[in-house]
PDB file of C-alpha atoms in Angstrom:
ATOM      1  CA  MET A   7     -33.074  -9.179   2.762  1.00 84.00           C
ATOM      2  CA  GLU A   8     -29.510  -7.931   2.201  1.00 87.00           C
ATOM      3  CA  LYS A   9     -29.490  -6.097   5.550  1.00 87.00           C
ATOM      4  CA  MET A  10     -30.789  -9.193   7.349  1.00 91.00           C
ATOM      5  CA  VAL A  11     -28.091 -11.420   5.795  1.00 92.00           C
ATOM      6  CA  THR A  12     -25.441  -8.802   6.613  1.00 89.00           C
ATOM      7  CA  ASP A  13     -26.558  -8.615  10.240  1.00 89.00           C
ATOM      8  CA  ARG A  14     -26.555 -12.403  10.611  1.00 92.00           C
ATOM      9  CA  LEU A  15     -23.156 -12.724   8.929  1.00 91.00           C
ATOM     10  CA  THR A  16     -21.745  -9.954  11.155  1.00 87.00           C
ATOM     11  CA  TRP A  17     -22.996 -11.809  14.222  1.00 91.00           C
ATOM     12  CA  PHE A  18     -21.350 -15.049  13.025  1.00 92.00           C
ATOM     13  CA  ILE A  19     -18.042 -13.329  12.225  1.00 85.00           C
ATOM     14  CA  ASN A  20     -17.940 -11.573  15.597  1.00 86.00           C
ATOM     15  CA  LYS A  21     -18.931 -14.693  17.524  1.00 91.00           C
ATOM     16  CA  HIS A  22     -16.149 -16.724  15.918  1.00 91.00           C
ATOM     17  CA  GLN A  23     -13.620 -13.857  15.919  1.00 88.00           C
ATOM     18  CA  ILE A  24     -12.924 -14.339  12.223  1.00 85.00           C
ATOM     19  CA  ILE A  25     -11.657 -10.825  11.564  1.00 80.00           C
ATOM     20  CA  LYS A  26      -8.260  -9.893  12.993  1.00 76.00           C
ATOM     21  CA  PRO A  27      -8.206  -6.985  15.472  1.00 69.00           C
ATOM     22  CA  SER A  28      -5.755  -5.153  13.167  1.00 66.00           C
ATOM     23  CA  HIS A  29      -8.492  -4.830  10.518  1.00 64.00           C
ATOM     24  CA  ALA A  30     -10.301  -1.629  11.435  1.00 59.00           C
ATOM     25  CA  GLY A  31     -12.358  -0.873   8.344  1.00 59.00           C
ATOM     26  CA  PHE A  32     -16.115  -1.435   8.209  1.00 63.00           C
ATOM     27  CA  ARG A  33     -16.367  -2.595  11.798  1.00 61.00           C
ATOM     28  CA  LYS A  34     -18.411  -1.306  14.681  1.00 66.00           C
ATOM     29  CA  HIS A  35     -16.343   0.503  17.331  1.00 61.00           C
ATOM     30  CA  PHE A  36     -13.382   0.922  14.945  1.00 61.00           C
ATOM     31  CA  SER A  37     -12.407   4.065  13.065  1.00 62.00           C
ATOM     32  CA  THR A  38     -10.209   5.290  10.234  1.00 66.00           C
ATOM     33  CA  SER A  39      -7.815   6.700  12.792  1.00 69.00           C
ATOM     34  CA  ASP A  40      -7.178   3.372  14.584  1.00 70.00           C
ATOM     35  CA  PRO A  41      -4.373   2.181  12.246  1.00 66.00           C
ATOM     36  CA  VAL A  42      -2.772   5.631  12.231  1.00 74.00           C
ATOM     37  CA  ILE A  43      -2.856   5.863  16.030  1.00 76.00           C
ATOM     38  CA  ARG A  44      -1.297   2.405  16.414  1.00 77.00           C
ATOM     39  CA  LEU A  45       1.555   3.297  14.059  1.00 78.00           C
ATOM     40  CA  LYS A  46       2.079   6.740  15.633  1.00 84.00           C
ATOM     41  CA  ASN A  47       2.142   5.290  19.145  1.00 82.00           C
ATOM     42  CA  GLU A  48       4.743   2.685  18.238  1.00 84.00           C
ATOM     43  CA  ILE A  49       6.914   5.223  16.440  1.00 83.00           C
ATOM     44  CA  SER A  50       6.713   7.607  19.414  1.00 84.00           C
ATOM     45  CA  HIS A  51       7.637   4.800  21.799  1.00 83.00           C
ATOM     46  CA  VAL A  52      10.624   3.489  19.826  1.00 84.00           C
ATOM     47  CA  ILE A  53      12.035   6.942  19.014  1.00 86.00           C
ATOM     48  CA  ASN A  54      12.347   7.564  22.745  1.00 85.00           C
ATOM     49  CA  GLU A  55      14.457   4.386  22.956  1.00 88.00           C
ATOM     50  CA  GLY A  56      16.671   5.454  20.044  1.00 89.00           C
ATOM     51  CA  HIS A  57      15.155   2.947  17.603  1.00 93.00           C
ATOM     52  CA  ILE A  58      13.823   3.460  14.101  1.00 93.00           C
ATOM     53  CA  THR A  59      10.637   2.341  12.384  1.00 92.00           C
ATOM     54  CA  VAL A  60      10.220   1.456   8.727  1.00 93.00           C
ATOM     55  CA  ALA A  61       6.634   1.403   7.442  1.00 91.00           C
ATOM     56  CA  ILE A  62       5.314   0.177   4.116  1.00 91.00           C
ATOM     57  CA  PHE A  63       1.917   1.335   2.886  1.00 89.00           C
ATOM     58  CA  ILE A  64       0.114  -1.120   0.611  1.00 90.00           C
ATOM     59  CA  ASP A  65      -2.867  -0.358  -1.587  1.00 88.00           C
ATOM     60  CA  PHE A  66      -4.724  -3.097  -3.422  1.00 89.00           C
ATOM     61  CA  THR A  67      -5.756  -2.192  -6.978  1.00 88.00           C
ATOM     62  CA  LYS A  68      -9.554  -2.107  -7.344  1.00 88.00           C
ATOM     63  CA  ALA A  69      -9.851  -4.491  -4.422  1.00 85.00           C
ATOM     64  CA  PHE A  70     -13.655  -4.511  -4.335  1.00 84.00           C
ATOM     65  CA  ASP A  71     -14.090  -4.512  -8.117  1.00 87.00           C
ATOM     66  CA  LEU A  72     -11.691  -7.405  -8.643  1.00 88.00           C
ATOM     67  CA  LEU A  73     -12.580  -9.498  -5.584  1.00 92.00           C
ATOM     68  CA  TRP A  74     -12.416 -13.127  -6.695  1.00 95.00           C
ATOM     69  CA  ILE A  75     -15.904 -14.503  -6.037  1.00 94.00           C
ATOM     70  CA  ASP A  76     -14.984 -18.197  -6.200  1.00 95.00           C
ATOM     71  CA  GLY A  77     -12.122 -17.542  -3.767  1.00 96.00           C
ATOM     72  CA  LEU A  78     -14.516 -15.760  -1.413  1.00 97.00           C
ATOM     73  CA  LEU A  79     -16.988 -18.659  -1.562  1.00 96.00           C
ATOM     74  CA  LEU A  80     -14.173 -21.125  -0.856  1.00 97.00           C
ATOM     75  CA  LYS A  81     -13.078 -19.101   2.180  1.00 96.00           C
ATOM     76  CA  MET A  82     -16.672 -18.953   3.390  1.00 96.00           C
ATOM     77  CA  MET A  83     -16.916 -22.739   3.206  1.00 97.00           C
ATOM     78  CA  GLN A  84     -13.607 -23.074   5.076  1.00 96.00           C
ATOM     79  CA  LEU A  85     -15.011 -20.794   7.796  1.00 96.00           C
ATOM     80  CA  ASN A  86     -18.129 -22.959   8.039  1.00 95.00           C
ATOM     81  CA  ILE A  87     -20.382 -20.225   6.642  1.00 95.00           C
ATOM     82  CA  LYS A  88     -22.975 -22.399   4.975  1.00 93.00           C
ATOM     83  CA  GLY A  89     -26.659 -22.984   4.506  1.00 93.00           C
ATOM     84  CA  ASN A  90     -29.063 -20.258   3.447  1.00 93.00           C
ATOM     85  CA  ILE A  91     -26.589 -17.424   4.042  1.00 94.00           C
ATOM     86  CA  PHE A  92     -23.973 -19.067   1.831  1.00 96.00           C
ATOM     87  CA  HIS A  93     -26.478 -19.740  -0.951  1.00 95.00           C
ATOM     88  CA  TRP A  94     -27.947 -16.235  -0.736  1.00 95.00           C
ATOM     89  CA  ILE A  95     -24.467 -14.670  -1.030  1.00 95.00           C
ATOM     90  CA  LYS A  96     -23.524 -16.986  -3.896  1.00 95.00           C
ATOM     91  CA  ASN A  97     -26.697 -16.030  -5.770  1.00 93.00           C
ATOM     92  CA  PHE A  98     -26.241 -12.352  -4.893  1.00 93.00           C
ATOM     93  CA  LEU A  99     -22.750 -12.304  -6.430  1.00 92.00           C
ATOM     94  CA  SER A 100     -23.433 -14.543  -9.439  1.00 89.00           C
ATOM     95  CA  ASN A 101     -24.585 -13.478 -12.893  1.00 85.00           C
ATOM     96  CA  ARG A 102     -24.615  -9.758 -12.070  1.00 81.00           C
ATOM     97  CA  THR A 103     -25.208  -7.340 -14.923  1.00 81.00           C
ATOM     98  CA  TYR A 104     -24.762  -3.585 -14.944  1.00 80.00           C
ATOM     99  CA  LYS A 105     -25.857  -0.589 -16.949  1.00 83.00           C
ATOM    100  CA  VAL A 106     -24.598   2.966 -16.811  1.00 86.00           C
ATOM    101  CA  LYS A 107     -27.095   5.802 -16.971  1.00 87.00           C
ATOM    102  CA  ILE A 108     -26.124   9.277 -18.114  1.00 90.00           C
ATOM    103  CA  ASN A 109     -29.065  11.657 -18.039  1.00 91.00           C
ATOM    104  CA  GLU A 110     -31.804   9.569 -19.656  1.00 89.00           C
ATOM    105  CA  THR A 111     -29.514   7.327 -21.729  1.00 90.00           C
ATOM    106  CA  PHE A 112     -28.503   3.805 -20.668  1.00 88.00           C
ATOM    107  CA  SER A 113     -25.446   1.888 -21.809  1.00 88.00           C
ATOM    108  CA  LYS A 114     -25.599  -1.694 -22.979  1.00 88.00           C
ATOM    109  CA  SER A 115     -25.681  -4.270 -20.199  1.00 87.00           C
ATOM    110  CA  TYR A 116     -22.399  -5.792 -19.210  1.00 81.00           C
ATOM    111  CA  ALA A 117     -21.567  -8.630 -16.870  1.00 82.00           C
ATOM    112  CA  THR A 118     -18.722  -8.998 -14.422  1.00 82.00           C
ATOM    113  CA  GLU A 119     -17.058 -12.223 -13.361  1.00 83.00           C
ATOM    114  CA  ASN A 120     -15.682 -10.873 -10.104  1.00 88.00           C
ATOM    115  CA  GLY A 121     -16.136  -8.058  -7.640  1.00 89.00           C
ATOM    116  CA  THR A 122     -18.703  -6.998  -5.106  1.00 89.00           C
ATOM    117  CA  PRO A 123     -21.409  -4.449  -5.873  1.00 86.00           C
ATOM    118  CA  GLN A 124     -20.506  -0.830  -5.117  1.00 81.00           C
ATOM    119  CA  GLY A 125     -22.695   0.675  -2.417  1.00 83.00           C
ATOM    120  CA  SER A 126     -23.983  -2.675  -1.215  1.00 88.00           C
ATOM    121  CA  VAL A 127     -24.357  -3.094   2.551  1.00 88.00           C
ATOM    122  CA  ILE A 128     -22.795  -6.557   2.489  1.00 92.00           C
ATOM    123  CA  SER A 129     -19.819  -5.845   0.188  1.00 90.00           C
ATOM    124  CA  PRO A 130     -17.476  -4.493   2.910  1.00 86.00           C
ATOM    125  CA  LEU A 131     -18.187  -7.514   5.090  1.00 89.00           C
ATOM    126  CA  LEU A 132     -17.451  -9.886   2.222  1.00 93.00           C
ATOM    127  CA  PHE A 133     -14.189  -8.046   1.649  1.00 89.00           C
ATOM    128  CA  LEU A 134     -13.247  -8.529   5.315  1.00 88.00           C
ATOM    129  CA  ILE A 135     -13.907 -12.258   4.951  1.00 93.00           C
ATOM    130  CA  MET A 136     -11.579 -12.282   1.968  1.00 93.00           C
ATOM    131  CA  LEU A 137      -8.864 -10.663   4.126  1.00 90.00           C
ATOM    132  CA  HIS A 138      -9.335 -12.882   7.179  1.00 91.00           C
ATOM    133  CA  ASP A 139      -6.351 -15.089   6.314  1.00 93.00           C
ATOM    134  CA  PHE A 140      -3.952 -12.272   5.464  1.00 93.00           C
ATOM    135  CA  PRO A 141      -0.508 -13.741   6.143  1.00 93.00           C
ATOM    136  CA  ASN A 142       0.939 -13.756   9.623  1.00 90.00           C
ATOM    137  CA  LEU A 143       3.984 -11.553   9.520  1.00 93.00           C
ATOM    138  CA  SER A 144       7.407 -11.899  11.141  1.00 92.00           C
ATOM    139  CA  LYS A 145       7.384 -11.926  14.932  1.00 91.00           C
ATOM    140  CA  TYR A 146       8.105  -8.210  15.363  1.00 91.00           C
ATOM    141  CA  THR A 147       6.322  -6.877  12.267  1.00 93.00           C
ATOM    142  CA  SER A 148       2.958  -5.204  12.824  1.00 89.00           C
ATOM    143  CA  ASP A 149       0.115  -4.665  10.398  1.00 88.00           C
ATOM    144  CA  ALA A 150      -2.979  -2.516  10.261  1.00 85.00           C
ATOM    145  CA  PHE A 151      -5.807  -2.396   7.745  1.00 80.00           C
ATOM    146  CA  PHE A 152      -8.451   0.129   6.950  1.00 77.00           C
ATOM    147  CA  ALA A 153     -10.643  -1.083   4.092  1.00 74.00           C
ATOM    148  CA  ASP A 154      -8.236  -2.045   1.290  1.00 77.00           C
ATOM    149  CA  ASP A 155      -5.307  -0.034   2.643  1.00 82.00           C
ATOM    150  CA  CYS A 156      -2.702  -1.952   4.599  1.00 87.00           C
ATOM    151  CA  THR A 157       0.335  -0.779   6.510  1.00 88.00           C
ATOM    152  CA  ILE A 158       3.085  -3.036   7.758  1.00 92.00           C
ATOM    153  CA  TRP A 159       5.913  -1.786   9.944  1.00 91.00           C
ATOM    154  CA  ARG A 160       8.839  -2.931  11.981  1.00 94.00           C
ATOM    155  CA  SER A 161      11.013  -1.166  14.524  1.00 93.00           C
ATOM    156  CA  GLY A 162      14.519  -1.786  15.785  1.00 93.00           C
ATOM    157  CA  THR A 163      18.083  -0.530  15.765  1.00 94.00           C
ATOM    158  CA  ASN A 164      19.476  -2.399  12.750  1.00 95.00           C
ATOM    159  CA  ILE A 165      18.101  -1.025   9.468  1.00 95.00           C
ATOM    160  CA  GLU A 166      19.448  -3.955   7.417  1.00 96.00           C
ATOM    161  CA  GLN A 167      17.679  -6.454   9.676  1.00 96.00           C
ATOM    162  CA  ILE A 168      14.452  -4.423   9.579  1.00 96.00           C
ATOM    163  CA  VAL A 169      14.523  -4.264   5.773  1.00 96.00           C
ATOM    164  CA  TYR A 170      15.355  -7.980   5.507  1.00 97.00           C
ATOM    165  CA  HIS A 171      12.363  -9.016   7.622  1.00 97.00           C
ATOM    166  CA  LEU A 172      10.024  -6.574   5.903  1.00 97.00           C
ATOM    167  CA  GLN A 173      11.094  -7.993   2.534  1.00 96.00           C
ATOM    168  CA  GLN A 174      10.310 -11.512   3.787  1.00 97.00           C
ATOM    169  CA  ASP A 175       6.897 -10.252   4.905  1.00 96.00           C
ATOM    170  CA  LEU A 176       6.305  -8.593   1.531  1.00 95.00           C
ATOM    171  CA  ASN A 177       7.224 -11.851  -0.217  1.00 96.00           C
ATOM    172  CA  ASN A 178       4.596 -13.678   1.877  1.00 96.00           C
ATOM    173  CA  ILE A 179       2.017 -10.978   1.156  1.00 96.00           C
ATOM    174  CA  ALA A 180       2.803 -11.143  -2.584  1.00 95.00           C
ATOM    175  CA  ALA A 181       2.332 -14.942  -2.577  1.00 97.00           C
ATOM    176  CA  TRP A 182      -0.985 -14.541  -0.722  1.00 96.00           C
ATOM    177  CA  CYS A 183      -2.091 -11.889  -3.221  1.00 95.00           C
ATOM    178  CA  SER A 184      -1.225 -14.155  -6.124  1.00 95.00           C
ATOM    179  CA  LYS A 185      -3.188 -17.035  -4.597  1.00 96.00           C
ATOM    180  CA  TRP A 186      -6.322 -14.958  -3.884  1.00 96.00           C
ATOM    181  CA  GLY A 187      -6.385 -12.594  -6.859  1.00 93.00           C
ATOM    182  CA  PHE A 188      -5.310  -9.362  -5.181  1.00 93.00           C
ATOM    183  CA  ILE A 189      -3.079  -6.943  -7.055  1.00 91.00           C
ATOM    184  CA  ILE A 190      -0.807  -4.559  -5.181  1.00 90.00           C
ATOM    185  CA  ASN A 191      -0.911  -1.074  -6.672  1.00 86.00           C
ATOM    186  CA  ILE A 192       2.792  -0.349  -7.092  1.00 82.00           C
ATOM    187  CA  LYS A 193       2.148   2.972  -8.858  1.00 75.00           C
ATOM    188  CA  LYS A 194       0.245   4.643  -6.026  1.00 65.00           C
ATOM    189  CA  GLN A 195       2.337   7.169  -4.156  1.00 56.00           C
TER     190      GLN A 195
END
């Protein structure tokens, strides 16, 4: 059933072009190297013109484990994902309990309020839905995603102007994160 719902949801998302082209993770005909190639190509191009590029790499803390389920369901309704698929996903994500098994010993059951199940076929697709409204950045700032890793960059000749616009973009991203329950991992290097 999960595979069937995932296939149908993928069809709907592709038909309505819900996922931005800059989001390469978990999509057919996209690869882990797509974001890297885009960034490398732009840097190569602007260096030849005597410009500079500043890139910021963003990692979301436990993005799948902390995914806000009610926020996801709200976004699904806004995207007109409804009916049986919506109800199946809501039921699939609600009232989940887990146990850990080490050798032949099980832990006590525990419940989670948020997050998508690890290893589930549909979890990456649900994560992409959650990212579909990632903020539009400044006119000359680019972004690229692979899974929960995001890179934003901007090129030009004036470093102060580049940094100013990137800071404005980061402020917008931070506000979006706050609204939708994402946490930027500021300790990851």
